[in-house]
């Protein structure tokens, strides 16, 4: 059985590292079914909108995501609004998706408490 993304840790990623393959996406994506793969300015990223009760809860969730991002040394784009937070993961150095992005998406799901 494949290792669970939530149990993995991010690895240092250098410029020129390969982006994930279609096979890796097929392996990782079922573990984060709510996430969408989007392309922005030619760069693939994982994106999910999380629904929360109000701005206070959205801000608290944003801070939780920020804490795990600092812990793992990999940081997302976060848009915090009243009742929702949009989280986008991609690897800037390689202009695309790396295994780290899937790991962090799974860890983000772990800290989410639905409204």
Tab-separated table of N, CA and C in Angstrom:
chain	number	residue	atom	x	y	z
A	1	UNK	N	0.843	-1.191	0.000
A	1	UNK	CA	0.000	0.000	0.000
A	1	UNK	C	0.885	1.250	0.000
A	2	UNK	N	0.478	2.242	-0.734
A	2	UNK	CA	1.243	3.481	-0.825
A	2	UNK	C	1.230	4.208	0.516
A	3	UNK	N	2.346	4.869	0.803
A	3	UNK	CA	2.444	5.636	2.041
A	3	UNK	C	1.437	6.790	2.016
A	4	UNK	N	0.839	7.053	3.173
A	4	UNK	CA	-0.135	8.133	3.286
A	4	UNK	C	0.575	9.481	3.239
A	5	UNK	N	0.038	10.392	2.457
A	5	UNK	CA	0.625	11.728	2.327
A	5	UNK	C	0.743	12.423	3.677
A	6	UNK	N	-0.228	12.219	4.556
A	6	UNK	CA	-0.213	12.901	5.853
A	6	UNK	C	0.946	12.446	6.735
A	7	UNK	N	1.528	11.298	6.444
A	7	UNK	CA	2.649	10.780	7.218
A	7	UNK	C	4.003	11.187	6.641
A	8	UNK	N	3.999	11.777	5.470
A	8	UNK	CA	5.243	12.155	4.799
A	8	UNK	C	5.692	13.545	5.258
A	9	UNK	N	6.962	13.838	5.035
A	9	UNK	CA	7.489	15.179	5.290
A	9	UNK	C	8.026	15.734	3.986
A	10	UNK	N	8.017	17.038	3.880
A	10	UNK	CA	8.515	17.690	2.677
A	10	UNK	C	10.023	17.534	2.591
A	11	UNK	N	10.488	17.380	1.361
A	11	UNK	CA	11.925	17.298	1.121
A	11	UNK	C	12.377	18.609	0.489
A	12	UNK	N	13.635	18.936	0.689
A	12	UNK	CA	14.162	20.157	0.084
A	12	UNK	C	14.045	20.034	-1.431
A	13	UNK	N	13.552	21.067	-2.060
A	13	UNK	CA	13.332	21.058	-3.505
A	13	UNK	C	14.201	22.155	-4.121
A	14	UNK	N	15.011	21.774	-5.084
A	14	UNK	CA	15.907	22.725	-5.730
A	14	UNK	C	15.376	23.106	-7.107
A	15	UNK	N	15.823	24.234	-7.603
A	15	UNK	CA	15.479	24.626	-8.970
A	15	UNK	C	15.889	23.494	-9.898
A	16	UNK	N	15.043	23.210	-10.861
A	16	UNK	CA	15.350	22.150	-11.812
A	16	UNK	C	14.862	20.776	-11.389
A	17	UNK	N	14.346	20.642	-10.166
A	17	UNK	CA	13.784	19.356	-9.744
A	17	UNK	C	12.582	19.055	-10.641
A	18	UNK	N	12.321	17.792	-10.911
A	18	UNK	CA	11.199	17.468	-11.800
A	18	UNK	C	9.846	17.709	-11.127
A	19	UNK	N	8.883	18.093	-11.943
A	19	UNK	CA	7.513	18.178	-11.449
A	19	UNK	C	6.965	16.748	-11.362
A	20	UNK	N	5.845	16.588	-10.661
A	20	UNK	CA	5.257	15.252	-10.545
A	20	UNK	C	4.813	14.745	-11.912
A	21	UNK	N	4.883	13.441	-12.077
A	21	UNK	CA	4.454	12.814	-13.322
A	21	UNK	C	2.947	12.561	-13.271
A	22	UNK	N	2.368	12.234	-14.394
A	22	UNK	CA	0.946	11.874	-14.429
A	22	UNK	C	0.681	10.663	-13.537
A	23	UNK	N	1.633	9.717	-13.486
A	23	UNK	CA	1.483	8.531	-12.650
A	23	UNK	C	1.475	8.916	-11.166
A	24	UNK	N	2.348	9.840	-10.787
A	24	UNK	CA	2.377	10.289	-9.396
A	24	UNK	C	1.093	11.037	-9.039
A	25	UNK	N	0.600	11.859	-9.957
A	25	UNK	CA	-0.668	12.548	-9.714
A	25	UNK	C	-1.777	11.527	-9.496
A	26	UNK	N	-1.815	10.486	-10.324
A	26	UNK	CA	-2.836	9.440	-10.193
A	26	UNK	C	-2.707	8.714	-8.854
A	27	UNK	N	-1.501	8.602	-8.331
A	27	UNK	CA	-1.274	7.946	-7.038
A	27	UNK	C	-1.673	8.857	-5.874
A	28	UNK	N	-1.324	10.149	-5.945
A	28	UNK	CA	-1.534	11.071	-4.832
A	28	UNK	C	-2.942	11.664	-4.781
A	29	UNK	N	-3.532	11.958	-5.915
A	29	UNK	CA	-4.793	12.707	-5.970
A	29	UNK	C	-5.936	12.043	-5.199
A	30	UNK	N	-6.078	10.707	-5.220
A	30	UNK	CA	-7.175	10.096	-4.450
A	30	UNK	C	-7.104	10.378	-2.945
A	31	UNK	N	-5.917	10.707	-2.435
A	31	UNK	CA	-5.780	11.014	-1.012
A	31	UNK	C	-6.234	12.440	-0.686
A	32	UNK	N	-6.399	13.265	-1.710
A	32	UNK	CA	-6.854	14.655	-1.509
A	32	UNK	C	-7.975	14.966	-2.511
A	33	UNK	N	-9.076	14.228	-2.438
A	33	UNK	CA	-10.117	14.320	-3.470
A	33	UNK	C	-10.780	15.686	-3.611
A	34	UNK	N	-10.781	16.505	-2.566
A	34	UNK	CA	-11.447	17.810	-2.625
A	34	UNK	C	-10.609	18.866	-3.362
A	35	UNK	N	-9.358	18.580	-3.604
A	35	UNK	CA	-8.453	19.551	-4.227
A	35	UNK	C	-8.573	19.485	-5.744
A	36	UNK	N	-8.481	20.653	-6.359
A	36	UNK	CA	-8.521	20.764	-7.817
A	36	UNK	C	-7.122	21.097	-8.332
A	37	UNK	N	-6.790	20.565	-9.487
A	37	UNK	CA	-5.545	20.975	-10.141
A	37	UNK	C	-5.922	22.083	-11.108
A	38	UNK	N	-5.360	23.256	-10.874
A	38	UNK	CA	-5.643	24.432	-11.707
A	38	UNK	C	-4.359	24.907	-12.339
A	39	UNK	N	-4.500	25.572	-13.456
A	39	UNK	CA	-3.334	26.163	-14.097
A	39	UNK	C	-3.503	27.676	-14.099
A	40	UNK	N	-2.521	28.374	-13.549
A	40	UNK	CA	-2.528	29.832	-13.478
A	40	UNK	C	-1.224	30.327	-14.090
A	41	UNK	N	-1.334	31.134	-15.120
A	41	UNK	CA	-0.151	31.654	-15.817
A	41	UNK	C	0.789	30.528	-16.235
A	42	UNK	N	0.213	29.425	-16.693
A	42	UNK	CA	1.005	28.304	-17.177
A	42	UNK	C	1.600	27.425	-16.088
A	43	UNK	N	1.231	27.672	-14.830
A	43	UNK	CA	1.781	26.910	-13.709
A	43	UNK	C	0.663	26.112	-13.034
A	44	UNK	N	0.835	24.785	-12.970
A	44	UNK	CA	-0.154	23.942	-12.283
A	44	UNK	C	-0.017	24.119	-10.782
A	45	UNK	N	-1.184	24.134	-10.121
A	45	UNK	CA	-1.214	24.234	-8.665
A	45	UNK	C	-2.409	23.465	-8.137
A	46	UNK	N	-2.341	23.111	-6.871
A	46	UNK	CA	-3.473	22.502	-6.177
A	46	UNK	C	-4.230	23.612	-5.476
A	47	UNK	N	-5.560	23.582	-5.592
A	47	UNK	CA	-6.357	24.630	-4.956
A	47	UNK	C	-7.604	24.032	-4.333
A	48	UNK	N	-7.941	24.553	-3.164
A	48	UNK	CA	-9.184	24.156	-2.498
A	48	UNK	C	-9.729	25.352	-1.734
A	49	UNK	N	-11.053	25.495	-1.762
A	49	UNK	CA	-11.735	26.525	-0.983
A	49	UNK	C	-12.364	25.836	0.226
A	50	UNK	N	-12.007	26.309	1.413
A	50	UNK	CA	-12.516	25.759	2.661
A	50	UNK	C	-13.608	26.672	3.197
A	51	UNK	N	-14.760	26.110	3.532
A	51	UNK	CA	-15.875	26.884	4.085
A	51	UNK	C	-15.790	26.893	5.603
A	52	UNK	N	-15.966	28.081	6.171
A	52	UNK	CA	-15.927	28.252	7.622
A	52	UNK	C	-17.119	29.094	8.052
A	53	UNK	N	-17.363	29.168	9.353
A	53	UNK	CA	-18.563	29.847	9.849
A	53	UNK	C	-18.518	31.364	9.697
A	54	UNK	N	-17.342	31.948	9.851
A	54	UNK	CA	-17.245	33.408	9.853
A	54	UNK	C	-15.792	33.815	9.645
A	55	UNK	N	-15.507	35.092	9.747
A	55	UNK	CA	-14.148	35.567	9.517
A	55	UNK	C	-13.184	35.102	10.611
A	56	UNK	N	-13.636	35.080	11.857
A	56	UNK	CA	-12.776	34.653	12.968
A	56	UNK	C	-12.311	33.211	12.744
A	57	UNK	N	-13.221	32.328	12.352
A	57	UNK	CA	-12.858	30.937	12.088
A	57	UNK	C	-11.945	30.832	10.858
A	58	UNK	N	-12.225	31.641	9.842
A	58	UNK	CA	-11.377	31.639	8.642
A	58	UNK	C	-9.956	32.068	8.989
A	59	UNK	N	-9.840	33.085	9.819
A	59	UNK	CA	-8.522	33.568	10.221
A	59	UNK	C	-7.796	32.526	11.074
A	60	UNK	N	-8.506	31.867	11.967
A	60	UNK	CA	-7.897	30.815	12.800
A	60	UNK	C	-7.389	29.668	11.924
A	61	UNK	N	-8.179	29.282	10.919
A	61	UNK	CA	-7.757	28.221	10.001
A	61	UNK	C	-6.531	28.669	9.210
A	62	UNK	N	-6.543	29.904	8.733
A	62	UNK	CA	-5.395	30.442	8.006
A	62	UNK	C	-4.131	30.338	8.863
A	63	UNK	N	-4.248	30.671	10.127
A	63	UNK	CA	-3.096	30.594	11.029
A	63	UNK	C	-2.625	29.161	11.236
A	64	UNK	N	-3.547	28.205	11.308
A	64	UNK	CA	-3.164	26.793	11.433
A	64	UNK	C	-2.385	26.343	10.200
A	65	UNK	N	-2.868	26.746	9.018
A	65	UNK	CA	-2.172	26.385	7.784
A	65	UNK	C	-0.784	27.036	7.773
A	66	UNK	N	-0.712	28.278	8.229
A	66	UNK	CA	0.571	28.960	8.312
A	66	UNK	C	1.553	28.252	9.232
A	67	UNK	N	1.053	27.711	10.336
A	67	UNK	CA	1.914	26.987	11.278
A	67	UNK	C	2.492	25.723	10.648
A	68	UNK	N	1.663	24.939	9.960
A	68	UNK	CA	2.203	23.720	9.341
A	68	UNK	C	3.128	24.068	8.176
A	69	UNK	N	2.831	25.169	7.489
A	69	UNK	CA	3.705	25.606	6.394
A	69	UNK	C	5.099	25.948	6.923
A	70	UNK	N	5.157	26.684	8.027
A	70	UNK	CA	6.442	27.036	8.638
A	70	UNK	C	7.168	25.792	9.116
A	71	UNK	N	6.413	24.876	9.714
A	71	UNK	CA	6.991	23.632	10.227
A	71	UNK	C	7.653	22.826	9.114
A	72	UNK	N	7.007	22.792	7.952
A	72	UNK	CA	7.511	21.996	6.829
A	72	UNK	C	8.420	22.794	5.887
A	73	UNK	N	8.464	24.100	6.064
A	73	UNK	CA	9.310	24.916	5.191
A	73	UNK	C	8.778	25.014	3.767
A	74	UNK	N	7.451	24.939	3.633
A	74	UNK	CA	6.814	25.027	2.307
A	74	UNK	C	5.547	25.854	2.491
A	75	UNK	N	5.389	26.888	1.682
A	75	UNK	CA	4.368	27.898	1.963
A	75	UNK	C	3.378	28.059	0.810
A	76	UNK	N	2.083	28.180	1.148
A	76	UNK	CA	1.035	28.310	0.141
A	76	UNK	C	0.668	29.767	-0.128
A	77	UNK	N	-0.190	29.944	-1.104
A	77	UNK	CA	-0.907	31.205	-1.263
A	77	UNK	C	-2.206	31.029	-0.483
A	78	UNK	N	-2.527	32.009	0.349
A	78	UNK	CA	-3.717	31.951	1.185
A	78	UNK	C	-4.570	33.188	0.950
A	79	UNK	N	-5.846	32.986	0.686
A	79	UNK	CA	-6.793	34.088	0.566
A	79	UNK	C	-7.850	33.878	1.635
A	80	UNK	N	-7.834	34.762	2.642
A	80	UNK	CA	-8.754	34.657	3.772
A	80	UNK	C	-9.875	35.674	3.587
A	81	UNK	N	-11.117	35.172	3.607
A	81	UNK	CA	-12.294	36.012	3.430
A	81	UNK	C	-13.310	35.640	4.504
A	82	UNK	N	-14.397	36.394	4.578
A	82	UNK	CA	-15.457	36.057	5.520
A	82	UNK	C	-16.017	34.693	5.136
A	83	UNK	N	-15.871	33.723	6.027
A	83	UNK	CA	-16.478	32.413	5.832
A	83	UNK	C	-15.763	31.477	4.881
A	84	UNK	N	-14.593	31.859	4.383
A	84	UNK	CA	-13.877	30.922	3.516
A	84	UNK	C	-12.401	31.284	3.400
A	85	UNK	N	-11.623	30.238	3.112
A	85	UNK	CA	-10.188	30.400	2.871
A	85	UNK	C	-9.849	29.597	1.628
A	86	UNK	N	-9.199	30.239	0.683
A	86	UNK	CA	-8.710	29.551	-0.508
A	86	UNK	C	-7.227	29.284	-0.299
A	87	UNK	N	-6.844	28.016	-0.426
A	87	UNK	CA	-5.452	27.608	-0.247
A	87	UNK	C	-4.949	27.073	-1.581
A	88	UNK	N	-3.778	27.549	-1.999
A	88	UNK	CA	-3.153	27.079	-3.238
A	88	UNK	C	-1.724	26.635	-2.935
A	89	UNK	N	-1.415	25.426	-3.339
A	89	UNK	CA	-0.065	24.873	-3.171
A	89	UNK	C	0.564	24.640	-4.531
A	90	UNK	N	1.777	25.100	-4.715
A	90	UNK	CA	2.616	24.765	-5.862
A	90	UNK	C	4.036	25.102	-5.454
A	91	UNK	N	4.980	24.642	-6.247
A	91	UNK	CA	6.385	24.861	-5.907
A	91	UNK	C	6.955	25.917	-6.842
A	92	UNK	N	7.222	27.065	-6.274
A	92	UNK	CA	7.689	28.215	-7.057
A	92	UNK	C	8.977	27.907	-7.805
A	93	UNK	N	9.918	27.231	-7.147
A	93	UNK	CA	11.238	26.980	-7.739
A	93	UNK	C	11.165	26.187	-9.031
A	94	UNK	N	10.165	25.313	-9.150
A	94	UNK	CA	10.065	24.486	-10.355
A	94	UNK	C	8.862	24.878	-11.221
A	95	UNK	N	8.161	25.926	-10.812
A	95	UNK	CA	7.007	26.421	-11.556
A	95	UNK	C	6.010	25.302	-11.868
A	96	UNK	N	5.647	24.570	-10.819
A	96	UNK	CA	4.680	23.493	-11.012
A	96	UNK	C	4.483	22.694	-9.745
A	97	UNK	N	3.942	21.502	-9.907
A	97	UNK	CA	3.605	20.646	-8.771
A	97	UNK	C	4.733	19.669	-8.442
A	98	UNK	N	5.005	19.563	-7.160
A	98	UNK	CA	6.000	18.639	-6.607
A	98	UNK	C	5.261	17.770	-5.592
A	99	UNK	N	5.847	16.662	-5.227
A	99	UNK	CA	5.237	15.797	-4.207
A	99	UNK	C	4.943	16.585	-2.931
A	100	UNK	N	5.798	17.553	-2.593
A	100	UNK	CA	5.586	18.374	-1.400
A	100	UNK	C	4.214	19.044	-1.400
A	101	UNK	N	3.747	19.451	-2.565
A	101	UNK	CA	2.454	20.140	-2.646
A	101	UNK	C	1.310	19.204	-2.263
A	102	UNK	N	1.402	17.952	-2.675
A	102	UNK	CA	0.381	16.967	-2.317
A	102	UNK	C	0.445	16.644	-0.820
A	103	UNK	N	1.668	16.561	-0.288
A	103	UNK	CA	1.837	16.332	1.152
A	103	UNK	C	1.181	17.465	1.933
A	104	UNK	N	1.447	18.697	1.525
A	104	UNK	CA	0.919	19.844	2.258
A	104	UNK	C	-0.592	19.976	2.091
A	105	UNK	N	-1.122	19.611	0.940
A	105	UNK	CA	-2.577	19.621	0.759
A	105	UNK	C	-3.224	18.636	1.738
A	106	UNK	N	-2.635	17.451	1.880
A	106	UNK	CA	-3.171	16.454	2.813
A	106	UNK	C	-3.076	16.951	4.253
A	107	UNK	N	-1.978	17.596	4.601
A	107	UNK	CA	-1.813	18.122	5.953
A	107	UNK	C	-2.781	19.285	6.200
A	108	UNK	N	-3.070	20.058	5.165
A	108	UNK	CA	-4.054	21.135	5.283
A	108	UNK	C	-5.427	20.545	5.580
A	109	UNK	N	-5.792	19.484	4.869
A	109	UNK	CA	-7.068	18.813	5.127
A	109	UNK	C	-7.167	18.346	6.576
A	110	UNK	N	-6.044	17.890	7.141
A	110	UNK	CA	-6.042	17.388	8.526
A	110	UNK	C	-6.408	18.465	9.537
A	111	UNK	N	-6.037	19.714	9.287
A	111	UNK	CA	-6.291	20.769	10.281
A	111	UNK	C	-7.629	21.472	10.059
A	112	UNK	N	-8.347	21.065	9.023
A	112	UNK	CA	-9.639	21.677	8.724
A	112	UNK	C	-10.746	21.030	9.529
A	113	UNK	N	-11.546	21.857	10.187
A	113	UNK	CA	-12.741	21.403	10.886
A	113	UNK	C	-13.942	22.002	10.149
A	114	UNK	N	-14.699	21.183	9.422
A	114	UNK	CA	-15.834	21.719	8.668
A	114	UNK	C	-16.811	22.482	9.563
A	115	UNK	N	-17.462	23.481	8.956
A	115	UNK	CA	-18.409	24.317	9.697
A	115	UNK	C	-19.642	23.548	10.105
